[in-house]
PDB file of C-alpha atoms in Angstrom:
ATOM      1  CA  SER D 501      -7.407  38.952 -23.010  1.00 43.00           C
ATOM      2  CA  GLN D 502      -3.867  37.887 -21.330  1.00 43.00           C
ATOM      3  CA  GLN D 503      -1.385  40.267 -20.507  1.00 62.00           C
ATOM      4  CA  GLY D 504       1.363  39.837 -18.548  1.00 69.00           C
ATOM      5  CA  GLU D 505       2.318  41.482 -15.468  1.00 81.00           C
ATOM      6  CA  GLU D 506       5.678  42.100 -14.220  1.00 84.00           C
ATOM      7  CA  ASP D 507       6.386  41.958 -10.322  1.00 86.00           C
ATOM      8  CA  PRO D 508       7.897  44.282  -8.574  1.00 92.00           C
ATOM      9  CA  GLN D 509       6.372  47.704 -10.323  1.00 91.00           C
ATOM     10  CA  ALA D 510       9.849  48.941  -9.369  1.00 94.00           C
ATOM     11  CA  LEU D 511      13.076  47.289  -8.212  1.00 95.00           C
ATOM     12  CA  SER D 512      16.551  49.283  -6.923  1.00 96.00           C
ATOM     13  CA  ILE D 513      19.517  47.347  -6.130  1.00 96.00           C
ATOM     14  CA  GLN D 514      23.269  48.293  -5.980  1.00 97.00           C
ATOM     15  CA  GLU D 515      25.123  47.851  -8.809  1.00 97.00           C
ATOM     16  CA  GLY D 516      27.013  43.961  -8.600  1.00 97.00           C
ATOM     17  CA  GLU D 517      23.732  42.597  -7.468  1.00 97.00           C
ATOM     18  CA  ASN D 518      21.822  40.590  -9.195  1.00 97.00           C
ATOM     19  CA  ALA D 519      18.354  41.610 -10.214  1.00 97.00           C
ATOM     20  CA  THR D 520      15.215  39.498 -10.667  1.00 97.00           C
ATOM     21  CA  MET D 521      11.797  40.223 -12.164  1.00 96.00           C
ATOM     22  CA  ASN D 522       8.793  38.408 -12.060  1.00 96.00           C
ATOM     23  CA  CYS D 523       6.033  38.340 -15.245  1.00 94.00           C
ATOM     24  CA  SER D 524       2.910  36.439 -14.837  1.00 94.00           C
ATOM     25  CA  TYR D 525       0.363  35.884 -17.283  1.00 91.00           C
ATOM     26  CA  LYS D 526      -2.909  34.619 -17.891  1.00 88.00           C
ATOM     27  CA  THR D 527      -3.864  32.293 -20.775  1.00 83.00           C
ATOM     28  CA  SER D 528      -1.479  30.038 -22.875  1.00 86.00           C
ATOM     29  CA  ILE D 529       1.244  31.236 -24.992  1.00 88.00           C
ATOM     30  CA  ASN D 530       3.440  30.543 -27.870  1.00 87.00           C
ATOM     31  CA  ASN D 531       6.262  32.268 -26.545  1.00 89.00           C
ATOM     32  CA  LEU D 532       7.239  34.935 -23.997  1.00 92.00           C
ATOM     33  CA  GLN D 533       9.745  37.786 -24.594  1.00 92.00           C
ATOM     34  CA  TRP D 534      11.805  40.402 -22.692  1.00 94.00           C
ATOM     35  CA  TYR D 535      12.221  43.676 -23.875  1.00 94.00           C
ATOM     36  CA  ARG D 536      13.943  46.609 -22.140  1.00 96.00           C
ATOM     37  CA  GLN D 537      13.399  50.596 -22.534  1.00 95.00           C
ATOM     38  CA  ASN D 538      15.861  53.413 -21.348  1.00 93.00           C
ATOM     39  CA  SER D 539      13.744  56.369 -20.273  1.00 88.00           C
ATOM     40  CA  GLY D 540      11.620  57.813 -23.818  1.00 80.00           C
ATOM     41  CA  ARG D 541      13.834  55.587 -25.797  1.00 87.00           C
ATOM     42  CA  GLY D 542      12.284  52.462 -28.418  1.00 89.00           C
ATOM     43  CA  LEU D 543      11.967  48.806 -26.889  1.00 91.00           C
ATOM     44  CA  VAL D 544      14.905  46.776 -27.526  1.00 92.00           C
ATOM     45  CA  HIS D 545      14.593  43.309 -27.772  1.00 92.00           C
ATOM     46  CA  LEU D 546      16.397  40.835 -24.706  1.00 95.00           C
ATOM     47  CA  ILE D 547      15.743  37.001 -25.341  1.00 94.00           C
ATOM     48  CA  LEU D 548      12.546  35.061 -26.418  1.00 92.00           C
ATOM     49  CA  ILE D 549      11.325  31.651 -24.653  1.00 94.00           C
ATOM     50  CA  ARG D 550       9.028  29.692 -26.188  1.00 93.00           C
ATOM     51  CA  SER D 551       6.255  27.291 -24.537  1.00 93.00           C
ATOM     52  CA  ASN D 552       8.330  24.288 -24.887  1.00 95.00           C
ATOM     53  CA  GLU D 553      11.592  25.610 -23.172  1.00 96.00           C
ATOM     54  CA  ARG D 554      11.964  25.750 -19.462  1.00 97.00           C
ATOM     55  CA  GLU D 555      15.239  28.528 -19.206  1.00 98.00           C
ATOM     56  CA  LYS D 556      17.143  30.369 -21.580  1.00 97.00           C
ATOM     57  CA  HIS D 557      20.747  32.199 -21.221  1.00 97.00           C
ATOM     58  CA  SER D 558      22.182  35.401 -22.761  1.00 95.00           C
ATOM     59  CA  GLY D 559      25.224  36.931 -21.381  1.00 97.00           C
ATOM     60  CA  ARG D 560      24.289  37.996 -18.589  1.00 97.00           C
ATOM     61  CA  LEU D 561      20.929  37.678 -18.512  1.00 98.00           C
ATOM     62  CA  ARG D 562      18.841  34.169 -17.308  1.00 98.00           C
ATOM     63  CA  VAL D 563      14.804  33.509 -18.225  1.00 98.00           C
ATOM     64  CA  THR D 564      13.184  30.875 -16.930  1.00 98.00           C
ATOM     65  CA  LEU D 565       9.711  29.827 -17.560  1.00 97.00           C
ATOM     66  CA  ASP D 566       7.218  27.784 -15.776  1.00 97.00           C
ATOM     67  CA  THR D 567       4.033  27.387 -18.286  1.00 95.00           C
ATOM     68  CA  SER D 568       1.916  25.647 -15.238  1.00 95.00           C
ATOM     69  CA  LYS D 569       2.259  28.526 -13.171  1.00 95.00           C
ATOM     70  CA  LYS D 570       1.953  30.652 -16.040  1.00 94.00           C
ATOM     71  CA  SER D 571       4.991  32.882 -15.181  1.00 95.00           C
ATOM     72  CA  SER D 572       8.380  33.678 -16.197  1.00 96.00           C
ATOM     73  CA  SER D 573      11.521  35.339 -14.875  1.00 97.00           C
ATOM     74  CA  LEU D 574      14.261  37.296 -15.378  1.00 97.00           C
ATOM     75  CA  LEU D 575      17.496  37.563 -13.766  1.00 98.00           C
ATOM     76  CA  ILE D 576      20.395  40.039 -14.779  1.00 98.00           C
ATOM     77  CA  THR D 577      23.457  39.283 -13.293  1.00 98.00           C
ATOM     78  CA  ALA D 578      25.952  41.486 -12.025  1.00 97.00           C
ATOM     79  CA  SER D 579      24.103  44.699 -12.858  1.00 97.00           C
ATOM     80  CA  ARG D 580      25.837  47.986 -13.956  1.00 97.00           C
ATOM     81  CA  ALA D 581      24.689  51.425 -13.780  1.00 95.00           C
ATOM     82  CA  ALA D 582      23.544  51.025 -17.548  1.00 95.00           C
ATOM     83  CA  ASP D 583      21.097  48.202 -16.629  1.00 97.00           C
ATOM     84  CA  THR D 584      19.180  51.165 -15.364  1.00 97.00           C
ATOM     85  CA  ALA D 585      15.737  50.659 -17.349  1.00 97.00           C
ATOM     86  CA  SER D 586      12.311  49.448 -17.261  1.00 96.00           C
ATOM     87  CA  TYR D 587      11.690  45.961 -18.137  1.00 96.00           C
ATOM     88  CA  PHE D 588       8.537  44.523 -20.089  1.00 94.00           C
ATOM     89  CA  CYS D 589       7.493  41.005 -20.626  1.00 94.00           C
ATOM     90  CA  ALA D 590       5.326  40.285 -23.473  1.00 91.00           C
ATOM     91  CA  THR D 591       3.610  37.268 -24.418  1.00 88.00           C
ATOM     92  CA  ASP D 592       2.586  35.893 -28.096  1.00 80.00           C
ATOM     93  CA  ALA D 593      -0.163  33.693 -28.409  1.00 70.00           C
ATOM     94  CA  TYR D 594      -0.028  33.303 -32.018  1.00 62.00           C
ATOM     95  CA  SER D 595       2.797  30.924 -33.620  1.00 52.00           C
ATOM     96  CA  GLY D 596       3.598  33.131 -36.513  1.00 53.00           C
ATOM     97  CA  GLY D 597       6.129  34.834 -34.097  1.00 52.00           C
ATOM     98  CA  GLY D 598       4.958  38.578 -35.028  1.00 57.00           C
ATOM     99  CA  ALA D 599       3.476  41.316 -32.905  1.00 58.00           C
ATOM    100  CA  ASP D 600      -0.038  41.048 -33.676  1.00 66.00           C
ATOM    101  CA  GLY D 601      -0.242  38.827 -30.244  1.00 61.00           C
ATOM    102  CA  LEU D 602       2.041  40.258 -28.593  1.00 80.00           C
ATOM    103  CA  THR D 603       0.623  41.464 -25.157  1.00 84.00           C
ATOM    104  CA  PHE D 604       2.935  43.829 -22.504  1.00 88.00           C
ATOM    105  CA  GLY D 605       2.879  44.279 -18.880  1.00 87.00           C
ATOM    106  CA  LYS D 606       3.130  47.591 -17.186  1.00 87.00           C
ATOM    107  CA  GLY D 607       6.712  46.719 -16.912  1.00 92.00           C
ATOM    108  CA  THR D 608       9.227  46.527 -13.803  1.00 94.00           C
ATOM    109  CA  HIS D 609      11.254  49.842 -13.689  1.00 95.00           C
ATOM    110  CA  LEU D 610      14.656  48.750 -12.589  1.00 97.00           C
ATOM    111  CA  ILE D 611      17.314  51.294 -10.805  1.00 97.00           C
ATOM    112  CA  ILE D 612      20.835  50.298 -10.052  1.00 97.00           C
ATOM    113  CA  GLN D 613      22.595  52.400  -7.270  1.00 95.00           C
ATOM    114  CA  PRO D 614      26.394  52.854  -8.374  1.00 90.00           C
TER     115      PRO D 614
ATOM    116  CA  ASP K1495      20.094  51.310 -33.666  1.00 80.00           C
ATOM    117  CA  SER K1496      17.295  49.219 -34.582  1.00 85.00           C
ATOM    118  CA  GLY K1497      16.897  50.210 -38.752  1.00 92.00           C
ATOM    119  CA  VAL K1498      13.451  51.391 -37.661  1.00 96.00           C
ATOM    120  CA  THR K1499      13.232  54.811 -37.992  1.00 96.00           C
ATOM    121  CA  GLN K1500       9.975  56.596 -37.116  1.00 97.00           C
ATOM    122  CA  THR K1501       9.324  60.944 -37.617  1.00 97.00           C
ATOM    123  CA  PRO K1502       8.770  63.258 -36.328  1.00 97.00           C
ATOM    124  CA  LYS K1503      10.191  62.388 -32.504  1.00 95.00           C
ATOM    125  CA  HIS K1504       8.402  65.166 -30.583  1.00 96.00           C
ATOM    126  CA  LEU K1505       5.060  66.798 -31.737  1.00 97.00           C
ATOM    127  CA  ILE K1506       2.515  69.207 -29.630  1.00 97.00           C
ATOM    128  CA  THR K1507      -0.749  70.240 -31.199  1.00 97.00           C
ATOM    129  CA  ALA K1508      -3.861  70.972 -30.447  1.00 97.00           C
ATOM    130  CA  THR K1509      -7.361  69.005 -29.137  1.00 97.00           C
ATOM    131  CA  GLY K1510      -9.289  68.811 -32.481  1.00 97.00           C
ATOM    132  CA  GLN K1511      -6.722  68.658 -34.627  1.00 97.00           C
ATOM    133  CA  ARG K1512      -5.294  65.789 -36.950  1.00 98.00           C
ATOM    134  CA  VAL K1513      -1.328  64.317 -36.893  1.00 98.00           C
ATOM    135  CA  THR K1514       0.203  61.960 -38.943  1.00 98.00           C
ATOM    136  CA  LEU K1515       3.415  59.623 -37.808  1.00 98.00           C
ATOM    137  CA  ARG K1516       5.706  58.218 -40.088  1.00 98.00           C
ATOM    138  CA  CYS K1517       7.397  54.843 -39.768  1.00 98.00           C
ATOM    139  CA  SER K1518       9.992  53.556 -42.267  1.00 97.00           C
ATOM    140  CA  PRO K1519      10.705  49.317 -40.968  1.00 96.00           C
ATOM    141  CA  ARG K1520      14.196  48.204 -41.172  1.00 95.00           C
ATOM    142  CA  SER K1521      15.430  47.120 -44.553  1.00 93.00           C
ATOM    143  CA  GLY K1522      13.452  43.475 -45.863  1.00 89.00           C
ATOM    144  CA  ASP K1523      10.738  43.455 -43.425  1.00 92.00           C
ATOM    145  CA  LEU K1524       7.568  43.513 -44.758  1.00 92.00           C
ATOM    146  CA  SER K1525       5.636  43.889 -41.777  1.00 91.00           C
ATOM    147  CA  VAL K1526       4.933  47.218 -39.765  1.00 94.00           C
ATOM    148  CA  TYR K1527       2.712  47.570 -36.429  1.00 93.00           C
ATOM    149  CA  TRP K1528       1.768  50.450 -34.568  1.00 95.00           C
ATOM    150  CA  TYR K1529       1.876  50.439 -30.512  1.00 94.00           C
ATOM    151  CA  GLN K1530       0.774  52.958 -28.129  1.00 95.00           C
ATOM    152  CA  GLN K1531       2.294  53.804 -24.996  1.00 94.00           C
ATOM    153  CA  SER K1532       0.806  55.362 -22.311  1.00 91.00           C
ATOM    154  CA  LEU K1533       1.387  55.800 -18.266  1.00 84.00           C
ATOM    155  CA  ASP K1534      -2.516  54.531 -17.755  1.00 83.00           C
ATOM    156  CA  GLN K1535      -2.450  51.620 -20.548  1.00 84.00           C
ATOM    157  CA  GLY K1536       1.156  50.623 -21.150  1.00 88.00           C
ATOM    158  CA  LEU K1537       1.976  49.610 -24.232  1.00 90.00           C
ATOM    159  CA  GLN K1538      -1.275  48.653 -26.124  1.00 90.00           C
ATOM    160  CA  PHE K1539      -1.284  46.921 -30.049  1.00 90.00           C
ATOM    161  CA  LEU K1540      -2.969  49.195 -32.357  1.00 93.00           C
ATOM    162  CA  ILE K1541      -2.554  48.108 -36.245  1.00 93.00           C
ATOM    163  CA  HIS K1542      -0.084  45.391 -38.172  1.00 92.00           C
ATOM    164  CA  TYR K1543       0.636  45.541 -42.016  1.00 94.00           C
ATOM    165  CA  TYR K1544       2.107  43.096 -43.976  1.00 92.00           C
ATOM    166  CA  ASN K1545       3.299  43.906 -47.822  1.00 94.00           C
ATOM    167  CA  GLY K1546       0.882  47.111 -47.694  1.00 95.00           C
ATOM    168  CA  GLU K1547      -2.483  45.075 -46.625  1.00 94.00           C
ATOM    169  CA  GLU K1548      -4.079  44.989 -43.179  1.00 93.00           C
ATOM    170  CA  ARG K1549      -2.935  41.781 -40.997  1.00 90.00           C
ATOM    171  CA  ALA K1550      -4.742  42.565 -37.501  1.00 88.00           C
ATOM    172  CA  LYS K1551      -5.996  45.233 -35.318  1.00 89.00           C
ATOM    173  CA  GLY K1552      -5.922  45.971 -31.984  1.00 88.00           C
ATOM    174  CA  ASN K1553      -7.083  48.457 -29.784  1.00 82.00           C
ATOM    175  CA  ILE K1554      -7.014  51.334 -31.927  1.00 92.00           C
ATOM    176  CA  LEU K1555      -9.809  53.614 -31.996  1.00 94.00           C
ATOM    177  CA  GLU K1556     -12.296  54.327 -35.097  1.00 96.00           C
ATOM    178  CA  ARG K1557     -10.557  58.458 -34.945  1.00 97.00           C
ATOM    179  CA  PHE K1558      -6.771  56.494 -35.835  1.00 97.00           C
ATOM    180  CA  SER K1559      -6.206  55.011 -39.661  1.00 97.00           C
ATOM    181  CA  ALA K1560      -2.665  53.713 -40.843  1.00 97.00           C
ATOM    182  CA  GLN K1561      -1.490  52.466 -44.100  1.00 97.00           C
ATOM    183  CA  GLN K1562       1.448  50.601 -45.453  1.00 97.00           C
ATOM    184  CA  PHE K1563       2.689  52.016 -49.090  1.00 97.00           C
ATOM    185  CA  PRO K1564       4.504  50.224 -51.697  1.00 96.00           C
ATOM    186  CA  ASP K1565       7.902  51.352 -50.534  1.00 95.00           C
ATOM    187  CA  LEU K1566       6.803  49.524 -47.286  1.00 96.00           C
ATOM    188  CA  HIS K1567       7.124  52.572 -44.524  1.00 97.00           C
ATOM    189  CA  SER K1568       4.049  52.779 -43.013  1.00 98.00           C
ATOM    190  CA  GLU K1569       1.811  56.130 -42.229  1.00 98.00           C
ATOM    191  CA  LEU K1570      -0.597  56.662 -38.704  1.00 98.00           C
ATOM    192  CA  ASN K1571      -2.720  59.351 -39.241  1.00 98.00           C
ATOM    193  CA  LEU K1572      -4.681  60.144 -35.680  1.00 98.00           C
ATOM    194  CA  SER K1573      -7.512  62.424 -36.217  1.00 97.00           C
ATOM    195  CA  SER K1574     -10.267  64.565 -33.184  1.00 97.00           C
ATOM    196  CA  LEU K1575      -7.469  64.482 -31.428  1.00 98.00           C
ATOM    197  CA  GLU K1576      -7.907  64.535 -27.558  1.00 97.00           C
ATOM    198  CA  LEU K1577      -5.634  65.355 -24.212  1.00 96.00           C
ATOM    199  CA  GLY K1578      -6.393  61.328 -23.654  1.00 95.00           C
ATOM    200  CA  ASP K1579      -4.099  60.755 -26.719  1.00 96.00           C
ATOM    201  CA  SER K1580      -1.249  62.177 -25.725  1.00 97.00           C
ATOM    202  CA  ALA K1581       1.762  59.259 -25.644  1.00 96.00           C
ATOM    203  CA  LEU K1582       4.723  57.756 -27.394  1.00 96.00           C
ATOM    204  CA  TYR K1583       3.537  56.210 -30.648  1.00 97.00           C
ATOM    205  CA  PHE K1584       6.031  53.400 -31.617  1.00 95.00           C
ATOM    206  CA  CYS K1585       6.624  51.426 -34.824  1.00 95.00           C
ATOM    207  CA  ALA K1586       7.919  48.015 -34.946  1.00 93.00           C
ATOM    208  CA  SER K1587       8.980  45.989 -38.133  1.00 92.00           C
ATOM    209  CA  SER K1588       9.974  42.495 -37.871  1.00 85.00           C
ATOM    210  CA  GLY K1589      11.773  39.466 -39.996  1.00 73.00           C
ATOM    211  CA  ASN K1590      12.857  36.917 -37.442  1.00 70.00           C
ATOM    212  CA  THR K1591      12.763  39.286 -34.819  1.00 76.00           C
ATOM    213  CA  ILE K1592      10.605  42.627 -33.762  1.00 84.00           C
ATOM    214  CA  TYR K1593      12.963  45.930 -33.572  1.00 90.00           C
ATOM    215  CA  PHE K1594      10.898  48.992 -32.346  1.00 92.00           C
ATOM    216  CA  GLY K1595      11.634  52.677 -33.502  1.00 94.00           C
ATOM    217  CA  GLU K1596      12.182  55.222 -31.056  1.00 94.00           C
ATOM    218  CA  GLY K1597       8.936  56.241 -30.684  1.00 95.00           C
ATOM    219  CA  SER K1598       7.046  59.408 -31.864  1.00 97.00           C
ATOM    220  CA  TRP K1599       5.769  62.003 -28.490  1.00 96.00           C
ATOM    221  CA  LEU K1600       2.989  63.158 -29.286  1.00 97.00           C
ATOM    222  CA  THR K1601       1.341  65.915 -26.707  1.00 97.00           C
ATOM    223  CA  VAL K1602      -2.068  66.763 -26.957  1.00 97.00           C
ATOM    224  CA  VAL K1603      -2.872  70.441 -25.220  1.00 97.00           C
TER     225      VAL K1603
END
């Protein structure tokens, strides 16, 4: 089954620096989503990019999607301590947009050093 | 606050026992999804209900079952519990966006 795989597994940077996380998947998708999870908490939806989009912005977040390489990246600019969390990509193979087809990767654990 | 409510937040139980996890979706959302998150398997989709009807099944064990009631809340029943069932169980509901609850931590000892 298709699965998003994030890279790196863990990333530690200084506050103010940019953080980039990558996600690769295996088969065709309708959209790809990024989520954040603070330690032991629920997942928070960050951004959704559709298969016909190449780039999307939301505040300090920038997501790119390359369907030819089956990969996506999440860039967090000007990182803050509060950005410390695990970040997951999730691929959706179904056009309905619901969570049936959501397949999550194992996540990237991001640590922002003050 | 996502608006999705899950209870209990934590529970510890012994192998062989049965537990019920409860989820209340966001007001107006008809869909409820259940996910399991464990260290080794990551986030796994278990089952989806829409307006009381089962819509899709994922990697849900036969020992697990779920239902959605007329008031749209859902329950996930886990029986004959094993140590490997220890995990964080999430419920999510969706309208235009998917919202996850805070999860129920299950520890089987």
